[in-house]
């Protein structure tokens, strides 16, 4: 059975939400269950909550994953900046590395983990 991550209407345009992946998730290779999603230009993107620099969680406050302009994902530890649509780091100590994406299945009633 598909795993529902959160309700579709909980994530507003330009906002981010943190969530926890089930332990049995097989589409993720690392033993990380913290994740987040962002809605941008009508699309929802999700990544593991682990900075490719030293692996710490990106956010310093609940659901706060974006820079002050809301245009880039920002790591709160050393300030690395990532593109929302690809997860690529474009500034900071891990430039050129990428956040690990999570495949989603968007349904009318919610956002699900893709099988
Ligand atoms: S841990 Fe994210 S930039 Fe250093």
Coordinates of C-alpha atoms and ligand atoms in Angstrom, one line a residue:
X1 CA 0.0 0.0 0.0
X2 CA 1.3 3.5 -0.9
X3 CA 2.5 5.6 2.0
X4 CA 0.8 8.9 2.4
X5 CA 3.2 11.6 3.5
X6 CA 0.9 14.6 3.9
X7 CA -2.4 16.1 2.7
X8 CA -2.2 18.0 -0.6
X9 CA -3.7 21.1 0.8
X10 CA -1.2 21.4 3.7
X11 CA 1.6 22.7 1.5
X12 CA 1.0 26.2 0.1
X13 CA 2.8 27.7 -2.9
X14 CA 6.3 28.9 -2.0
X15 CA 6.3 27.0 1.4
X16 CA 8.2 24.0 2.8
X17 CA 7.2 21.2 5.1
X18 CA 9.3 18.7 7.0
X19 CA 8.1 15.1 7.3
X20 CA 9.3 11.7 8.4
X21 CA 9.8 8.8 6.0
X22 CA 8.7 5.3 7.1
X23 CA 11.7 3.2 8.2
X24 CA 10.8 0.5 5.6
X25 CA 11.2 2.9 2.7
X26 CA 13.2 1.1 0.1
X27 CA 13.6 4.0 -2.4
X28 CA 16.1 5.7 -0.1
X29 CA 19.5 4.1 0.3
X30 CA 20.6 5.9 3.4
X31 CA 19.3 5.4 6.8
X32 CA 17.8 8.8 7.0
X33 CA 14.1 9.3 7.7
X34 CA 14.0 13.1 8.0
X35 CA 12.8 14.7 4.8
X36 CA 11.1 17.9 3.5
X37 CA 9.0 19.0 0.5
X38 CA 8.6 22.4 -1.2
X39 CA 5.9 23.7 -3.5
X40 CA 7.2 25.9 -6.2
X41 CA 5.4 27.1 -9.3
X42 CA 2.7 24.5 -8.7
X43 CA 5.2 21.6 -8.5
X44 CA 6.2 19.7 -5.3
X45 CA 9.8 18.7 -4.8
X46 CA 11.0 16.5 -1.9
X47 CA 14.5 15.7 -0.6
X48 CA 16.1 13.9 2.3
X49 CA 16.9 16.4 5.0
X50 CA 20.6 15.9 5.0
X51 CA 23.2 18.4 3.7
X52 CA 25.7 16.8 1.3
X53 CA 28.4 18.8 3.1
X54 CA 28.5 16.9 6.4
X55 CA 25.1 15.2 6.5
X56 CA 23.4 17.4 9.1
X57 CA 19.8 18.4 8.8
X58 CA 19.3 21.6 6.8
X59 CA 16.8 23.4 8.8
X60 CA 17.2 25.3 12.1
X61 CA 13.5 25.7 12.7
X62 CA 10.5 23.6 11.9
X63 CA 9.5 23.8 8.2
X64 CA 12.2 26.5 7.6
X65 CA 14.2 25.3 4.6
X66 CA 14.3 28.3 2.3
X67 CA 16.4 31.4 2.1
X68 CA 14.9 34.8 2.9
X69 CA 13.7 35.3 -0.7
X70 CA 12.1 31.9 -0.8
X71 CA 14.0 31.1 -4.0
X72 CA 16.6 28.6 -2.8
X73 CA 16.9 25.9 -0.2
X74 CA 19.4 27.0 2.4
X75 CA 21.4 24.9 4.9
X76 CA 21.4 26.6 8.2
X77 CA 24.8 25.3 9.3
X78 CA 27.2 26.8 6.8
X79 CA 24.7 28.5 4.4
X80 CA 24.9 26.3 1.3
X81 CA 22.3 27.1 -1.3
X82 CA 20.4 24.6 -3.4
X83 CA 18.1 24.9 -6.4
X84 CA 14.6 23.9 -5.5
X85 CA 13.8 22.0 -8.7
X86 CA 17.0 19.9 -8.8
X87 CA 18.5 19.9 -5.3
X88 CA 21.9 21.0 -6.8
X89 CA 24.1 23.0 -4.5
X90 CA 25.1 26.2 -6.3
X91 CA 26.9 28.0 -3.5
X92 CA 28.7 26.9 -0.4
X93 CA 31.1 24.1 0.7
X94 CA 29.2 21.4 -1.2
X95 CA 28.9 23.3 -4.5
X96 CA 28.1 20.8 -7.3
X97 CA 26.7 18.1 -5.0
X98 CA 23.0 17.4 -4.8
X99 CA 20.4 16.7 -2.2
X100 CA 19.0 13.2 -2.5
X101 CA 15.5 13.5 -4.1
X102 CA 12.5 11.5 -3.0
X103 CA 10.1 10.3 -5.7
X104 CA 6.5 11.4 -5.0
X105 CA 3.1 10.4 -6.3
X106 CA 0.8 13.3 -6.2
X107 CA -2.9 12.4 -5.8
X108 CA -5.9 14.6 -5.3
X109 CA -6.1 13.7 -1.6
X110 CA -2.5 13.7 -0.7
X111 CA 1.2 13.4 -1.5
X112 CA 2.4 9.8 -1.4
X113 CA 5.7 8.1 -1.5
X114 CA 6.2 6.7 -5.0
X115 CA 6.7 2.9 -5.1
Ligands
LIG1 S1 26.4 21.3 6.7 FE1 25.3 22.3 5.2 S2 26.7 23.7 4.4 FE2 27.8 22.7 5.9

